[in-house]
Amino acid sequence: QVQLVESGGGLVQPGGSLRLSCAASGLIFGIYTMGWYRQAPGNQRELVATITRAGVTNYGDSVKGRFTISRDNAPNTVHLQMNSLQPEDTAVYYCNYVDRRGSTWGRGTLVTVSE
């Protein structure tokens, strides 16, 4: 079983930056993907960014060029650097871990972009 602990959400003004982190612990397999998804009120959960253990990244179209995902394999932590934040980035951001057993979600951290 895998546990995920997210940190780094908060309130930021438009144009500002935030950095989210997610630490995975428990029974970690050697091959896995971690990433971030977000859900705004009234919307479906959408992809923000994912990264494999080998470092291959994938980004949602709305964040390309503004957000950067990175990872530390020891410990098993992923970071999401979010720059040029806009009000439409306001959402609950969820960390996700996927291996051959299935998917685990974090509890979410709120990011609010507002004046």
Short mmCIF file of C-alpha atoms in Angstrom, two decimals:
data_model
loop_
_atom_site.label_atom_id
_atom_site.label_comp_id
_atom_site.label_asym_id
_atom_site.label_seq_id
_atom_site.Cartn_x
_atom_site.Cartn_y
_atom_site.Cartn_z
CA GLN A 1 0.00 0.00 0.00
CA VAL A 2 1.18 3.50 -0.87
CA GLN A 3 0.54 6.71 1.03
CA LEU A 4 0.80 10.17 -0.52
CA VAL A 5 1.37 13.42 1.38
CA GLU A 6 0.90 16.68 -0.52
CA SER A 7 2.14 20.11 0.44
CA GLY A 8 2.53 23.61 -0.97
CA GLY A 9 -0.94 24.83 -1.86
CA GLY A 10 -2.24 28.26 -0.95
CA LEU A 11 -3.31 31.67 -2.18
CA VAL A 12 -1.33 33.51 -4.83
CA GLN A 13 -1.95 36.56 -6.99
CA PRO A 14 -2.29 36.27 -10.78
CA GLY A 15 1.13 36.03 -12.38
CA GLY A 16 2.63 34.52 -9.26
CA SER A 17 4.24 31.15 -8.58
CA LEU A 18 3.73 28.20 -6.27
CA ARG A 19 5.50 24.90 -5.79
CA LEU A 20 3.63 21.74 -4.87
CA SER A 21 5.31 18.62 -3.51
CA CYS A 22 4.08 15.08 -3.02
CA ALA A 23 5.92 12.42 -1.06
CA ALA A 24 5.10 8.74 -1.55
CA SER A 25 5.78 6.18 1.14
CA GLY A 26 4.95 2.56 1.81
CA LEU A 27 5.38 -0.32 -0.62
CA ILE A 28 6.87 1.49 -3.62
CA PHE A 29 7.45 -0.55 -6.77
CA GLY A 30 10.45 0.07 -8.98
CA ILE A 31 8.42 1.10 -12.02
CA TYR A 32 5.77 3.72 -11.44
CA THR A 33 4.45 7.06 -12.56
CA MET A 34 3.58 9.99 -10.33
CA GLY A 35 1.85 13.20 -11.19
CA TRP A 36 -0.71 15.87 -10.51
CA TYR A 37 -4.32 16.29 -11.53
CA ARG A 38 -6.68 19.11 -10.63
CA GLN A 39 -10.38 19.65 -10.20
CA ALA A 40 -12.12 23.00 -10.17
CA PRO A 41 -15.68 23.40 -8.86
CA GLY A 42 -18.16 22.05 -11.39
CA ASN A 43 -15.44 20.58 -13.58
CA GLN A 44 -14.07 17.10 -14.11
CA ARG A 45 -10.65 16.15 -12.81
CA GLU A 46 -8.03 16.90 -15.44
CA LEU A 47 -4.41 16.10 -16.10
CA VAL A 48 -1.84 18.65 -15.01
CA ALA A 49 1.43 16.72 -15.39
CA THR A 50 2.92 13.28 -14.89
CA ILE A 51 6.45 11.94 -14.74
CA THR A 52 7.74 8.39 -14.94
CA ARG A 53 10.52 7.05 -12.79
CA ALA A 54 12.78 7.41 -15.82
CA GLY A 55 11.89 11.09 -16.06
CA VAL A 56 9.54 11.07 -19.03
CA THR A 57 7.01 13.89 -18.61
CA ASN A 58 3.54 14.60 -19.93
CA TYR A 59 1.62 17.88 -19.51
CA GLY A 60 -1.94 19.00 -19.94
CA ASP A 61 -2.35 21.51 -22.76
CA SER A 62 -3.46 24.31 -20.46
CA VAL A 63 -0.27 24.27 -18.39
CA LYS A 64 2.41 23.62 -21.02
CA GLY A 65 5.15 26.21 -20.84
CA ARG A 66 4.08 27.43 -17.39
CA PHE A 67 4.31 24.38 -15.13
CA THR A 68 7.26 22.04 -14.65
CA ILE A 69 7.16 18.63 -12.98
CA SER A 70 10.26 17.04 -11.50
CA ARG A 71 11.06 14.19 -9.17
CA ASP A 72 13.50 12.89 -6.58
CA ASN A 73 13.64 9.12 -6.72
CA ALA A 74 15.11 8.88 -3.23
CA PRO A 75 12.91 9.74 -1.45
CA ASN A 76 9.98 9.20 -3.79
CA THR A 77 8.88 12.78 -4.21
CA VAL A 78 7.51 14.79 -7.09
CA HIS A 79 7.42 18.56 -7.35
CA LEU A 80 5.25 20.81 -9.47
CA GLN A 81 6.61 24.28 -10.12
CA MET A 82 3.74 26.49 -11.22
CA ASN A 83 4.59 29.84 -12.80
CA SER A 84 2.47 32.56 -14.38
CA LEU A 85 -0.56 31.37 -12.44
CA GLN A 86 -3.95 32.59 -13.58
CA PRO A 87 -7.39 32.56 -11.92
CA GLU A 88 -8.38 29.61 -14.12
CA ASP A 89 -5.67 27.57 -12.40
CA THR A 90 -7.69 27.72 -9.19
CA ALA A 91 -8.53 24.16 -8.20
CA VAL A 92 -7.84 21.34 -5.79
CA TYR A 93 -4.63 19.67 -6.94
CA TYR A 94 -4.36 15.92 -6.36
CA CYS A 95 -1.19 13.86 -6.34
CA ASN A 96 -1.40 10.52 -8.11
CA TYR A 97 0.75 7.39 -8.01
CA VAL A 98 0.35 4.55 -10.52
CA ASP A 99 2.10 1.19 -10.69
CA ARG A 100 1.10 -2.26 -11.92
CA ARG A 101 -1.17 -2.72 -8.89
CA GLY A 102 -3.29 0.33 -9.66
CA SER A 103 -3.68 3.98 -8.75
CA THR A 104 -3.46 5.86 -5.44
CA TRP A 105 -4.66 9.42 -4.88
CA GLY A 106 -3.65 12.00 -2.35
CA ARG A 107 -6.19 14.00 -0.37
CA GLY A 108 -5.63 17.14 -2.42
CA THR A 109 -4.28 20.61 -1.79
CA LEU A 110 -6.12 23.81 -2.68
CA VAL A 111 -4.55 26.36 -4.98
CA THR A 112 -6.34 29.69 -5.23
CA VAL A 113 -5.25 32.35 -7.72
CA SER A 114 -6.88 35.66 -6.91
CA GLU A 115 -6.16 39.33 -6.32
#
